[in-house]
Amino acid sequence: SVANIGVVGLAVMGSNLARNLASREGNKVAVFNRTWERTETLINDHPEAGFVAAKDYEEFAASLSKPRTAIIMVQAGRGTDAVIEELTKVFEPGDIIVDGGNANFHDTIRREQSIRETGIHFVGTGISGGEEGALNGPSIMPGGSVESYKTLGPILESIAARADDGEPCVTHVGTDGAGHFVKMVHNGIEYADMQLIAEAYDLIRRGTGKTPAEIADVFDEWNKGDLESYLIEITAQVLRQTDASTGQPLVDVILDAAGAKGTGAWTVQNALDLGIPVSGIAEAVFARSLSSKAEQRAAAVEALPGPDSENWKPSDPDAFIEDVRQALYASKIIAYSQGFDEIIAGAEQYDWDIKKGDIAKIWRAGCIIRARFLGRITEAYQNDADLVALVLAPYFRDAVTGAQGAWRRVVVSAAEAGIPSPAFSSSLAYYDGLRAKRLPAALVQGQRDFFGAHTYKRVDKDGIFHTLWSGDRSEIETEPSWH
Ligand code: NBP
């Protein structure tokens, strides 16, 4: 038993994570993969890593010092369950099994519960940053018991990305499924951020006629300010790419049907269950679904006319671009505010002690949504841990209210020109819904009471009321008020 940490599953993520671990002082890494060829390739390609390669689970367990700690990086779902079953046979009480795959947090809660009986710790961990992050430093979101984090924490800290202030991008998020839950919301926010950037690109392109490469320059400029982020940076690179075979901008030869692996949909499904409006994320998920409906789109191109968006031009292109920048920033703040609402609701529902400011901190580097403005989120929660909504923190409130003129102009222009901007528009609708003194929800309550006797409350006195709609239409109190 010479290794202090093991990795099971040596496809791209597992291999890179194992190499990252091996490159850190003090780590000796045991590796195992179901199919030996993968292990062989890894140890042959990277002799410098000094991996301890195991041919089966027994050998893998024997190569690990106690308490044994192993990170599983296999296909989420059945693959993970299969590996867990094998590891629990050869591990002992006190040992730690970490699932670093993209598990559904409900599965993580289930797995943690069943493994707990054996005395083995199970830690579901979100890992963000893709292949590159796994190799050079991901953002890591571990759940599991506080006790297991004492052993696991220093190992994860050694491989995590470092923020500008040197802090490792990892923290114990909360117990059982908390880590995978927060990773799920991270991905949901990522969907929204990507969709918003895509809408900004589309509006600028159609409105100003700039080429993708020229829009890349705009994004490079934006990347020097409040919007500075990995996603803006890579967007500029994608827009600047020329297709070798046609000489056209690559973005023009890529089929406009966006794929998805499901974590965005999970974020929305769980938000629906928790009753949290994550409209920005939902619109982003739906925008991908719509883009993939080839048959409907082909039929609608002909059948459904709209304004002549080809010839629509804002009067001042530079002012329009600045409006789009502000609308993007405001909509992005809304998407993050909604995402944090879901994290807060999840923490309450599943009894997790999640420190919101720390979540923003560990997203500052390594992960896909890394951005300058995450520092502002940490600050907001440091100043007020019980903040009612992120968008109400002074910095964000000033940013969205300052941008609202531009935001409205962009949404109006998009509607008039017939350019779809679902994430921009829905974020603005959310903003207006949140700040409304009165909502037409009163009428919805009236309708519900009419057809289903669902009752309503009144603005002027306590109690629960019902109008006798099919009778004399007088009002009755169905539950007495407290005073
Ligand atoms: P894959 O998701 O492609 O999975 C391949 C690995 O799973 C191989 O090592 C394979 O072993 C193993 N495996 C399977 Br499939 N079924 C197994 C079983 N029944 N027992 C044992 N091993 C089994 O790998 P990946 O793309 O490296 O991703 C690994 C995890 O990391 C996934 O959960 C993924 O969602 C997550 N993740 C990926 C990214 C990313 O950017 N790709 C980012 C963040 C998280 P074999 O070699 O014997 O077939």
Short mmCIF file of C-alpha atoms and ligand atoms in Angstrom, two decimals:
data_model
loop_
_atom_site.label_atom_id
_atom_site.label_comp_id
_atom_site.label_asym_id
_atom_site.label_seq_id
_atom_site.Cartn_x
_atom_site.Cartn_y
_atom_site.Cartn_z
CA SER A 1 0.00 0.00 0.00
CA VAL A 2 1.97 2.90 -1.37
CA ALA A 3 -0.57 5.21 -2.97
CA ASN A 4 -2.48 7.86 -0.99
CA ILE A 5 -5.12 8.37 -3.67
CA GLY A 6 -6.63 6.25 -6.44
CA VAL A 7 -8.54 6.92 -9.64
CA VAL A 8 -11.00 4.46 -11.19
CA GLY A 9 -11.99 5.13 -14.81
CA LEU A 10 -9.24 6.31 -17.11
CA ALA A 11 -11.06 7.85 -20.05
CA VAL A 12 -10.20 11.47 -20.76
CA MET A 13 -11.44 12.95 -17.46
CA GLY A 14 -10.01 10.23 -15.22
CA SER A 15 -6.62 10.18 -16.97
CA ASN A 16 -6.27 13.92 -16.74
CA LEU A 17 -7.33 14.01 -13.12
CA ALA A 18 -4.88 11.20 -12.29
CA ARG A 19 -2.06 13.09 -14.00
CA ASN A 20 -3.03 16.27 -12.17
CA LEU A 21 -2.95 14.39 -8.84
CA ALA A 22 0.39 12.75 -9.65
CA SER A 23 1.96 16.10 -10.48
CA ARG A 24 1.34 17.44 -6.97
CA GLU A 25 3.92 17.08 -4.24
CA GLY A 26 3.15 14.30 -1.78
CA ASN A 27 0.71 12.33 -3.94
CA LYS A 28 1.25 8.79 -5.15
CA VAL A 29 -1.59 7.75 -7.43
CA ALA A 30 -3.08 4.29 -7.95
CA VAL A 31 -5.02 3.83 -11.20
CA PHE A 32 -7.54 1.26 -12.39
CA ASN A 33 -9.77 0.93 -15.43
CA ARG A 34 -12.22 -1.86 -16.33
CA THR A 35 -10.46 -2.37 -19.65
CA TRP A 36 -6.71 -2.85 -19.12
CA GLU A 37 -5.71 -1.24 -22.45
CA ARG A 38 -6.69 2.17 -21.19
CA THR A 39 -4.54 1.76 -18.08
CA GLU A 40 -1.65 0.52 -20.19
CA THR A 41 -1.86 3.53 -22.51
CA LEU A 42 -1.88 5.94 -19.60
CA ILE A 43 1.10 4.44 -17.78
CA ASN A 44 3.11 4.10 -21.00
CA ASP A 45 2.35 7.65 -22.14
CA HIS A 46 3.09 9.13 -18.73
CA PRO A 47 5.94 7.32 -16.99
CA GLU A 48 6.81 10.60 -15.23
CA ALA A 49 3.60 10.30 -13.18
CA GLY A 50 4.83 7.14 -11.40
CA PHE A 51 1.34 5.60 -11.38
CA VAL A 52 0.70 2.41 -9.45
CA ALA A 53 -1.37 0.46 -11.96
CA ALA A 54 -3.83 -2.19 -10.78
CA LYS A 55 -5.27 -5.01 -12.89
CA ASP A 56 -8.30 -5.65 -10.68
CA TYR A 57 -10.20 -4.12 -7.76
CA GLU A 58 -8.35 -6.24 -5.13
CA GLU A 59 -4.98 -5.09 -6.38
CA PHE A 60 -6.27 -1.51 -6.52
CA ALA A 61 -7.46 -1.64 -2.89
CA ALA A 62 -4.20 -3.26 -1.77
CA SER A 63 -2.18 -0.48 -3.39
CA LEU A 64 -3.90 2.24 -1.33
CA SER A 65 -2.83 3.37 2.14
CA LYS A 66 -5.60 3.67 4.77
CA PRO A 67 -7.99 5.28 4.97
CA ARG A 68 -8.24 4.38 1.29
CA THR A 69 -9.42 7.20 -0.94
CA ALA A 70 -10.51 6.62 -4.52
CA ILE A 71 -12.06 8.95 -7.09
CA ILE A 72 -14.42 7.36 -9.60
CA MET A 73 -14.44 9.01 -13.06
CA VAL A 74 -16.67 6.75 -15.13
CA GLN A 75 -19.79 7.19 -17.16
CA ALA A 76 -22.49 8.54 -14.84
CA GLY A 77 -25.37 6.24 -14.00
CA ARG A 78 -24.94 2.49 -14.32
CA GLY A 79 -21.15 2.70 -14.71
CA THR A 80 -20.88 4.52 -11.40
CA ASP A 81 -23.14 2.02 -9.62
CA ALA A 82 -21.10 -0.89 -11.01
CA VAL A 83 -17.81 0.57 -9.77
CA ILE A 84 -19.27 1.44 -6.37
CA GLU A 85 -20.48 -2.13 -5.95
CA GLU A 86 -16.99 -3.49 -6.65
CA LEU A 87 -15.20 -0.95 -4.47
CA THR A 88 -17.46 -1.54 -1.47
CA LYS A 89 -16.45 -5.23 -1.63
CA VAL A 90 -12.75 -4.46 -1.26
CA PHE A 91 -12.84 -1.26 0.84
CA GLU A 92 -13.26 -1.10 4.64
CA PRO A 93 -15.07 1.14 7.12
CA GLY A 94 -13.43 4.58 7.19
CA ASP A 95 -12.35 4.39 3.53
CA ILE A 96 -13.62 7.05 1.13
CA ILE A 97 -15.25 6.58 -2.28
CA VAL A 98 -15.51 9.78 -4.29
CA ASP A 99 -17.75 10.01 -7.36
CA GLY A 100 -16.35 12.76 -9.57
CA GLY A 101 -18.68 12.06 -12.50
CA ASN A 102 -21.69 14.13 -13.48
CA ALA A 103 -24.13 12.25 -11.27
CA ASN A 104 -27.70 13.30 -10.67
CA PHE A 105 -27.73 14.50 -7.05
CA HIS A 106 -30.75 12.32 -6.27
CA ASP A 107 -28.58 9.31 -7.15
CA THR A 108 -25.82 10.68 -4.95
CA ILE A 109 -28.21 10.99 -1.99
CA ARG A 110 -29.37 7.41 -2.58
CA ARG A 111 -25.82 6.07 -2.91
CA GLU A 112 -24.57 7.92 0.16
CA GLN A 113 -27.42 6.50 2.22
CA SER A 114 -26.86 2.91 1.20
CA ILE A 115 -23.07 3.06 1.51
CA ARG A 116 -23.18 4.78 4.89
CA GLU A 117 -24.38 1.49 6.46
CA THR A 118 -21.07 -0.13 5.52
CA GLY A 119 -19.05 2.54 7.35
CA ILE A 120 -17.45 3.59 4.08
CA HIS A 121 -17.75 7.30 3.25
CA PHE A 122 -19.32 8.22 -0.05
CA VAL A 123 -18.60 11.66 -1.44
CA GLY A 124 -20.42 12.92 -4.54
CA THR A 125 -18.25 15.61 -6.07
CA GLY A 126 -18.95 18.05 -8.85
CA ILE A 127 -15.92 18.67 -11.03
CA SER A 128 -16.06 21.47 -13.58
CA GLY A 129 -13.62 22.61 -16.21
CA GLY A 130 -13.77 19.82 -18.77
CA GLU A 131 -10.67 17.95 -19.85
CA GLU A 132 -8.39 20.93 -19.53
CA GLY A 133 -9.61 21.69 -16.02
CA ALA A 134 -9.16 18.09 -14.89
CA LEU A 135 -5.54 18.25 -16.00
CA ASN A 136 -4.53 21.71 -14.87
CA GLY A 137 -6.94 22.53 -12.08
CA PRO A 138 -10.71 22.19 -11.99
CA SER A 139 -13.28 23.84 -9.76
CA ILE A 140 -14.32 21.12 -7.33
CA MET A 141 -17.63 20.87 -5.46
CA PRO A 142 -17.53 18.01 -2.96
CA GLY A 143 -20.46 16.88 -0.85
CA GLY A 144 -20.33 13.99 1.62
CA SER A 145 -19.59 13.91 5.32
CA VAL A 146 -17.59 16.56 7.16
CA GLU A 147 -15.38 13.76 8.50
CA SER A 148 -14.38 12.48 5.06
CA TYR A 149 -13.48 16.00 3.99
CA LYS A 150 -10.68 16.04 6.58
CA THR A 151 -8.84 13.41 4.53
CA LEU A 152 -10.12 14.36 1.13
CA GLY A 153 -9.98 18.16 1.45
CA PRO A 154 -6.17 18.55 1.33
CA ILE A 155 -5.93 16.20 -1.68
CA LEU A 156 -8.62 18.12 -3.58
CA GLU A 157 -7.07 21.44 -2.58
CA SER A 158 -3.77 20.28 -4.07
CA ILE A 159 -5.30 19.77 -7.54
CA ALA A 160 -7.97 22.47 -7.67
CA ALA A 161 -7.70 25.61 -9.76
CA ARG A 162 -6.41 28.65 -7.89
CA ALA A 163 -8.17 31.98 -7.96
CA ASP A 164 -6.13 35.16 -8.44
CA ASP A 165 -5.75 35.51 -4.67
CA GLY A 166 -4.23 32.00 -4.52
CA GLU A 167 -7.22 30.33 -2.88
CA PRO A 168 -7.97 26.81 -4.16
CA CYS A 169 -11.33 26.50 -5.91
CA VAL A 170 -12.76 23.82 -3.66
CA THR A 171 -14.84 23.86 -0.50
CA HIS A 172 -16.97 21.33 1.36
CA VAL A 173 -20.31 22.30 -0.15
CA GLY A 174 -22.57 20.34 2.21
CA THR A 175 -23.46 16.76 3.06
CA ASP A 176 -24.53 13.90 0.72
CA GLY A 177 -25.77 15.25 -2.64
CA ALA A 178 -24.94 18.94 -2.03
CA GLY A 179 -21.86 18.90 -4.27
CA HIS A 180 -23.61 17.38 -7.25
CA PHE A 181 -26.60 19.68 -6.71
CA VAL A 182 -24.41 22.77 -6.84
CA LYS A 183 -22.58 21.38 -9.89
CA MET A 184 -25.97 20.89 -11.55
CA VAL A 185 -26.97 24.51 -10.93
CA HIS A 186 -23.52 25.61 -12.13
CA ASN A 187 -24.25 23.87 -15.43
CA GLY A 188 -27.70 25.43 -15.60
CA ILE A 189 -26.17 28.89 -15.17
CA GLU A 190 -23.64 27.94 -17.84
CA TYR A 191 -26.52 27.21 -20.26
CA ALA A 192 -28.03 30.64 -19.55
CA ASP A 193 -24.71 32.46 -19.89
CA MET A 194 -23.99 30.75 -23.23
CA GLN A 195 -27.46 31.48 -24.61
CA LEU A 196 -27.24 35.14 -23.58
CA ILE A 197 -23.86 35.51 -25.29
CA ALA A 198 -25.27 33.80 -28.39
CA GLU A 199 -28.26 36.18 -28.46
CA ALA A 200 -25.91 39.17 -28.10
CA TYR A 201 -23.87 37.92 -31.06
CA ASP A 202 -26.99 37.38 -33.16
CA LEU A 203 -28.41 40.83 -32.42
CA ILE A 204 -25.12 42.55 -33.22
CA ARG A 205 -24.61 40.56 -36.39
CA ARG A 206 -28.10 41.13 -37.73
CA GLY A 207 -28.29 44.70 -36.50
CA THR A 208 -24.91 45.99 -37.61
CA GLY A 209 -23.83 43.59 -40.34
CA LYS A 210 -20.49 43.07 -38.63
CA THR A 211 -18.66 39.87 -39.55
CA PRO A 212 -18.05 37.17 -36.95
CA ALA A 213 -14.40 38.22 -36.75
CA GLU A 214 -15.43 41.83 -36.15
CA ILE A 215 -17.83 40.71 -33.44
CA ALA A 216 -14.93 38.76 -31.92
CA ASP A 217 -13.17 42.11 -31.56
CA VAL A 218 -16.24 43.50 -29.77
CA PHE A 219 -16.21 40.55 -27.37
CA ASP A 220 -12.48 40.97 -26.76
CA GLU A 221 -13.23 44.56 -25.79
CA TRP A 222 -16.07 43.48 -23.50
CA ASN A 223 -13.72 40.99 -21.92
CA LYS A 224 -11.73 43.86 -20.46
CA GLY A 225 -14.68 45.05 -18.36
CA ASP A 226 -17.48 43.75 -16.12
CA LEU A 227 -18.24 40.93 -18.53
CA GLU A 228 -14.74 39.47 -18.32
CA SER A 229 -15.20 35.71 -18.34
CA TYR A 230 -13.99 32.48 -19.86
CA LEU A 231 -17.17 32.15 -21.95
CA ILE A 232 -16.77 35.62 -23.52
CA GLU A 233 -13.11 34.83 -24.20
CA ILE A 234 -13.77 31.52 -25.95
CA THR A 235 -16.72 33.00 -27.84
CA ALA A 236 -14.33 35.48 -29.46
CA GLN A 237 -12.04 32.60 -30.41
CA VAL A 238 -14.89 30.59 -31.94
CA LEU A 239 -16.10 33.63 -33.91
CA ARG A 240 -12.62 34.29 -35.26
CA GLN A 241 -12.14 30.73 -36.51
CA THR A 242 -12.19 30.23 -40.29
CA ASP A 243 -13.31 26.95 -41.80
CA ALA A 244 -10.41 25.38 -43.68
CA SER A 245 -12.50 23.68 -46.36
CA THR A 246 -14.79 26.59 -47.31
CA GLY A 247 -12.89 29.65 -46.15
CA GLN A 248 -16.05 30.83 -44.40
CA PRO A 249 -16.34 31.72 -40.72
CA LEU A 250 -16.60 28.40 -38.89
CA VAL A 251 -19.74 29.57 -37.09
CA ASP A 252 -21.48 29.81 -40.48
CA VAL A 253 -20.84 26.19 -41.40
CA ILE A 254 -21.72 24.67 -38.03
CA LEU A 255 -25.27 23.26 -38.03
CA ASP A 256 -27.46 25.49 -35.84
CA ALA A 257 -28.87 22.68 -33.68
CA ALA A 258 -27.53 22.79 -30.11
CA GLY A 259 -27.02 19.56 -28.20
CA ALA A 260 -27.29 18.98 -24.47
CA LYS A 261 -26.22 16.32 -22.00
CA GLY A 262 -29.03 16.89 -19.55
CA THR A 263 -27.70 18.86 -16.60
CA GLY A 264 -29.46 22.03 -17.79
CA ALA A 265 -32.72 20.13 -17.96
CA TRP A 266 -32.08 18.71 -14.46
CA THR A 267 -31.59 22.24 -13.14
CA VAL A 268 -34.95 23.29 -14.54
CA GLN A 269 -36.75 20.10 -13.45
CA ASN A 270 -35.54 20.52 -9.89
CA ALA A 271 -36.33 24.24 -9.93
CA LEU A 272 -39.90 23.34 -10.90
CA ASP A 273 -40.06 20.87 -8.02
CA LEU A 274 -38.67 23.47 -5.63
CA GLY A 275 -40.97 26.20 -7.01
CA ILE A 276 -38.10 28.48 -8.00
CA PRO A 277 -38.40 30.58 -11.17
CA VAL A 278 -35.16 30.00 -13.08
CA SER A 279 -36.63 31.43 -16.27
CA GLY A 280 -33.26 32.46 -17.75
CA ILE A 281 -31.92 28.93 -17.45
CA ALA A 282 -35.19 27.40 -18.66
CA GLU A 283 -35.25 29.62 -21.76
CA ALA A 284 -31.67 28.60 -22.53
CA VAL A 285 -32.55 24.91 -22.26
CA PHE A 286 -35.66 25.40 -24.40
CA ALA A 287 -33.74 27.47 -26.96
CA ARG A 288 -31.48 24.45 -27.49
CA SER A 289 -34.53 22.19 -27.84
CA LEU A 290 -36.12 24.54 -30.36
CA SER A 291 -32.90 24.74 -32.38
CA SER A 292 -32.94 20.97 -32.74
CA LYS A 293 -36.49 20.74 -34.09
CA ALA A 294 -35.38 20.56 -37.73
CA GLU A 295 -38.71 19.50 -39.18
CA GLN A 296 -40.79 22.15 -37.45
CA ARG A 297 -38.25 24.86 -38.23
CA ALA A 298 -38.12 23.92 -41.90
CA ALA A 299 -41.92 24.10 -42.11
CA ALA A 300 -42.13 27.37 -40.17
CA VAL A 301 -39.45 29.18 -42.22
CA GLU A 302 -41.97 29.23 -45.06
CA ALA A 303 -45.24 29.29 -43.16
CA LEU A 304 -44.68 31.91 -40.48
CA PRO A 305 -43.78 35.35 -41.78
CA GLY A 306 -42.26 38.10 -39.64
CA PRO A 307 -40.74 41.52 -40.03
CA ASP A 308 -37.94 42.00 -42.50
CA SER A 309 -35.13 41.41 -40.04
CA GLU A 310 -32.58 41.19 -42.86
CA ASN A 311 -32.97 44.89 -43.49
CA TRP A 312 -33.57 45.98 -39.94
CA LYS A 313 -30.82 48.35 -38.76
CA PRO A 314 -30.54 50.39 -35.59
CA SER A 315 -29.88 54.05 -36.30
CA ASP A 316 -26.64 54.15 -34.34
CA PRO A 317 -24.78 50.81 -34.55
CA ASP A 318 -22.20 51.68 -31.89
CA ALA A 319 -24.87 52.78 -29.44
CA PHE A 320 -26.78 49.59 -30.20
CA ILE A 321 -23.71 47.46 -29.43
CA GLU A 322 -23.30 49.25 -26.11
CA ASP A 323 -26.99 48.64 -25.36
CA VAL A 324 -26.52 44.94 -26.10
CA ARG A 325 -23.52 44.83 -23.76
CA GLN A 326 -25.56 46.32 -20.94
CA ALA A 327 -28.55 44.07 -21.67
CA LEU A 328 -26.23 41.06 -21.58
CA TYR A 329 -24.80 42.06 -18.24
CA ALA A 330 -28.21 42.71 -16.69
CA SER A 331 -29.63 39.43 -18.02
CA LYS A 332 -26.60 37.57 -16.77
CA ILE A 333 -27.07 38.99 -13.28
CA ILE A 334 -30.69 37.77 -13.37
CA ALA A 335 -29.61 34.27 -14.43
CA TYR A 336 -27.09 34.03 -11.58
CA SER A 337 -29.58 35.47 -9.10
CA GLN A 338 -32.09 32.80 -10.14
CA GLY A 339 -29.43 30.08 -9.92
CA PHE A 340 -28.51 31.12 -6.40
CA ASP A 341 -32.22 31.12 -5.48
CA GLU A 342 -32.28 27.48 -6.52
CA ILE A 343 -29.18 26.70 -4.45
CA ILE A 344 -30.78 28.36 -1.42
CA ALA A 345 -34.04 26.44 -1.94
CA GLY A 346 -32.16 23.15 -2.42
CA ALA A 347 -30.17 23.75 0.76
CA GLU A 348 -33.40 24.26 2.69
CA GLN A 349 -35.16 21.28 1.14
CA TYR A 350 -32.30 18.83 1.63
CA ASP A 351 -30.89 20.31 4.82
CA TRP A 352 -27.51 21.39 3.50
CA ASP A 353 -25.46 24.11 5.15
CA ILE A 354 -24.36 25.77 1.93
CA LYS A 355 -22.29 28.95 2.20
CA LYS A 356 -23.42 30.93 -0.84
CA GLY A 357 -20.42 33.24 -0.88
CA ASP A 358 -18.06 30.26 -0.85
CA ILE A 359 -19.82 28.77 -3.89
CA ALA A 360 -19.16 31.93 -5.90
CA LYS A 361 -15.56 31.81 -4.65
CA ILE A 362 -14.88 28.29 -5.92
CA TRP A 363 -16.31 29.20 -9.33
CA ARG A 364 -13.78 32.00 -9.77
CA ALA A 365 -11.28 29.74 -11.55
CA GLY A 366 -11.15 26.34 -13.19
CA CYS A 367 -14.79 26.11 -14.21
CA ILE A 368 -16.64 27.08 -17.38
CA ILE A 369 -18.54 29.98 -15.81
CA ARG A 370 -15.45 31.55 -14.27
CA ALA A 371 -15.84 35.28 -14.43
CA ARG A 372 -14.73 38.49 -12.85
CA PHE A 373 -18.13 39.20 -11.44
CA LEU A 374 -18.18 36.09 -9.22
CA GLY A 375 -16.05 38.12 -6.79
CA ARG A 376 -19.01 40.50 -6.55
CA ILE A 377 -21.31 37.61 -5.60
CA THR A 378 -18.97 36.54 -2.81
CA GLU A 379 -18.85 40.15 -1.58
CA ALA A 380 -22.63 40.41 -1.70
CA TYR A 381 -23.07 37.37 0.54
CA GLN A 382 -20.21 38.44 2.81
CA ASN A 383 -21.96 41.75 3.37
CA ASP A 384 -25.33 40.11 3.91
CA ALA A 385 -25.51 36.34 4.37
CA ASP A 386 -29.32 36.47 4.39
CA LEU A 387 -29.67 38.46 1.20
CA VAL A 388 -33.26 37.98 -0.09
CA ALA A 389 -32.09 37.84 -3.71
CA LEU A 390 -28.72 38.38 -5.30
CA VAL A 391 -30.16 40.98 -7.65
CA LEU A 392 -31.07 43.07 -4.59
CA ALA A 393 -27.47 43.36 -3.37
CA PRO A 394 -26.41 47.02 -3.83
CA TYR A 395 -23.81 46.34 -6.52
CA PHE A 396 -26.10 44.15 -8.63
CA ARG A 397 -29.15 46.31 -8.04
CA ASP A 398 -27.25 49.34 -9.31
CA ALA A 399 -25.95 47.36 -12.29
CA VAL A 400 -29.37 46.13 -13.45
CA THR A 401 -31.21 49.36 -12.77
CA GLY A 402 -28.44 51.27 -14.55
CA ALA A 403 -28.73 48.96 -17.53
CA GLN A 404 -32.49 48.85 -17.75
CA GLY A 405 -32.86 51.56 -20.38
CA ALA A 406 -30.48 49.73 -22.70
CA TRP A 407 -32.02 46.39 -21.77
CA ARG A 408 -35.53 47.56 -22.73
CA ARG A 409 -34.33 49.11 -25.99
CA VAL A 410 -32.65 45.85 -26.98
CA VAL A 411 -35.68 43.69 -26.17
CA VAL A 412 -38.00 46.10 -28.02
CA SER A 413 -35.65 46.16 -31.04
CA ALA A 414 -35.42 42.39 -31.08
CA ALA A 415 -39.20 42.05 -30.95
CA GLU A 416 -39.71 44.63 -33.68
CA ALA A 417 -37.05 43.13 -35.91
CA GLY A 418 -38.27 39.58 -35.31
CA ILE A 419 -34.97 38.39 -33.86
CA PRO A 420 -35.49 35.74 -31.17
CA SER A 421 -34.04 36.78 -27.83
CA PRO A 422 -35.74 34.44 -25.36
CA ALA A 423 -33.16 34.74 -22.60
CA PHE A 424 -32.83 38.54 -22.86
CA SER A 425 -36.62 38.97 -22.93
CA SER A 426 -37.45 36.53 -20.17
CA SER A 427 -34.80 38.03 -17.87
CA LEU A 428 -36.35 41.45 -18.34
CA ALA A 429 -39.84 40.01 -17.75
CA TYR A 430 -38.54 38.45 -14.53
CA TYR A 431 -37.08 41.78 -13.45
CA ASP A 432 -40.38 43.50 -14.06
CA GLY A 433 -42.31 40.70 -12.38
CA LEU A 434 -40.13 40.84 -9.30
CA ARG A 435 -40.41 44.62 -8.92
CA ALA A 436 -44.15 44.87 -9.66
CA LYS A 437 -46.26 46.32 -6.84
CA ARG A 438 -49.24 44.26 -8.00
CA LEU A 439 -49.24 41.20 -10.24
CA PRO A 440 -52.13 39.76 -12.24
CA ALA A 441 -51.73 36.73 -9.96
CA ALA A 442 -54.77 38.21 -8.19
CA LEU A 443 -56.83 37.46 -11.27
CA VAL A 444 -55.37 33.96 -11.52
CA GLN A 445 -56.47 33.37 -7.92
CA GLY A 446 -59.95 34.57 -8.87
CA GLN A 447 -60.06 32.17 -11.82
CA ARG A 448 -58.85 29.30 -9.64
CA ASP A 449 -61.50 30.08 -7.07
CA PHE A 450 -64.17 30.20 -9.79
CA PHE A 451 -63.60 26.80 -11.34
CA GLY A 452 -62.03 24.87 -8.48
CA ALA A 453 -63.00 26.62 -5.26
CA HIS A 454 -59.30 26.96 -4.56
CA THR A 455 -59.95 29.98 -2.29
CA TYR A 456 -57.96 33.20 -1.97
CA LYS A 457 -56.57 35.58 0.59
CA ARG A 458 -57.50 39.26 0.75
CA VAL A 459 -55.27 42.29 0.91
CA ASP A 460 -57.34 43.94 3.63
CA LYS A 461 -57.91 41.20 6.23
CA ASP A 462 -56.57 37.82 7.34
CA GLY A 463 -58.35 34.57 6.58
CA ILE A 464 -59.11 32.33 3.61
CA PHE A 465 -62.05 33.24 1.38
CA HIS A 466 -64.25 31.79 -1.34
CA THR A 467 -66.86 33.41 -3.53
CA LEU A 468 -69.99 31.32 -4.11
CA TRP A 469 -69.62 31.59 -7.90
CA SER A 470 -72.41 29.19 -8.80
CA GLY A 471 -74.64 30.51 -6.02
CA ASP A 472 -75.46 34.06 -5.09
CA ARG A 473 -71.84 35.17 -5.54
CA SER A 474 -71.50 36.28 -1.97
CA GLU A 475 -68.20 35.72 -0.21
CA ILE A 476 -67.68 33.25 2.62
CA GLU A 477 -64.75 32.83 4.95
CA THR A 478 -63.61 29.21 4.73
CA GLU A 479 -61.01 29.40 7.48
CA PRO A 480 -61.34 31.84 10.31
CA SER A 481 -58.66 34.50 10.59
CA TRP A 482 -56.33 34.33 13.57
CA HIS A 483 -57.59 37.49 15.18
P1 NBP B 1 -16.97 8.54 -20.09
O1 NBP B 1 -18.15 9.20 -19.49
O2 NBP B 1 -16.87 8.45 -21.54
O3 NBP B 1 -16.87 7.07 -19.47
C1 NBP B 1 -15.87 6.17 -19.87
C2 NBP B 1 -15.28 5.48 -18.68
O4 NBP B 1 -16.29 4.79 -17.94
C3 NBP B 1 -14.27 4.42 -19.10
O5 NBP B 1 -13.22 4.43 -18.17
C4 NBP B 1 -15.10 3.13 -19.00
O6 NBP B 1 -14.33 1.99 -18.84
C5 NBP B 1 -15.88 3.43 -17.76
N1 NBP B 1 -17.01 2.52 -17.52
C6 NBP B 1 -18.19 2.40 -18.16
BR1 NBP B 1 -18.65 3.35 -19.63
N2 NBP B 1 -18.98 1.46 -17.65
C7 NBP B 1 -18.28 0.93 -16.64
C8 NBP B 1 -18.53 -0.12 -15.74
N3 NBP B 1 -19.70 -0.76 -15.75
N4 NBP B 1 -17.58 -0.44 -14.83
C9 NBP B 1 -16.42 0.22 -14.83
N5 NBP B 1 -16.11 1.23 -15.66
C10 NBP B 1 -17.03 1.58 -16.56
O7 NBP B 1 -15.63 9.23 -19.51
P2 NBP B 1 -15.24 10.77 -19.38
O8 NBP B 1 -15.68 11.58 -20.54
O9 NBP B 1 -13.82 10.77 -18.98
O10 NBP B 1 -16.12 11.28 -18.14
C11 NBP B 1 -16.05 10.66 -16.87
C12 NBP B 1 -17.07 11.30 -15.95
O11 NBP B 1 -16.74 12.67 -15.77
C13 NBP B 1 -18.50 11.27 -16.47
O12 NBP B 1 -19.38 11.06 -15.42
C14 NBP B 1 -18.68 12.64 -17.03
O13 NBP B 1 -20.04 13.03 -17.06
C15 NBP B 1 -17.88 13.46 -16.06
N6 NBP B 1 -17.43 14.75 -16.56
C16 NBP B 1 -17.01 14.92 -17.82
C17 NBP B 1 -16.58 16.14 -18.28
C18 NBP B 1 -16.09 16.32 -19.66
O14 NBP B 1 -15.79 17.47 -20.03
N7 NBP B 1 -15.94 15.26 -20.44
C19 NBP B 1 -16.56 17.22 -17.40
C20 NBP B 1 -16.97 17.03 -16.11
C21 NBP B 1 -17.40 15.79 -15.70
P3 NBP B 1 -13.85 1.13 -20.13
O15 NBP B 1 -12.57 1.81 -20.57
O16 NBP B 1 -13.62 -0.21 -19.62
O17 NBP B 1 -14.94 1.21 -21.16
#
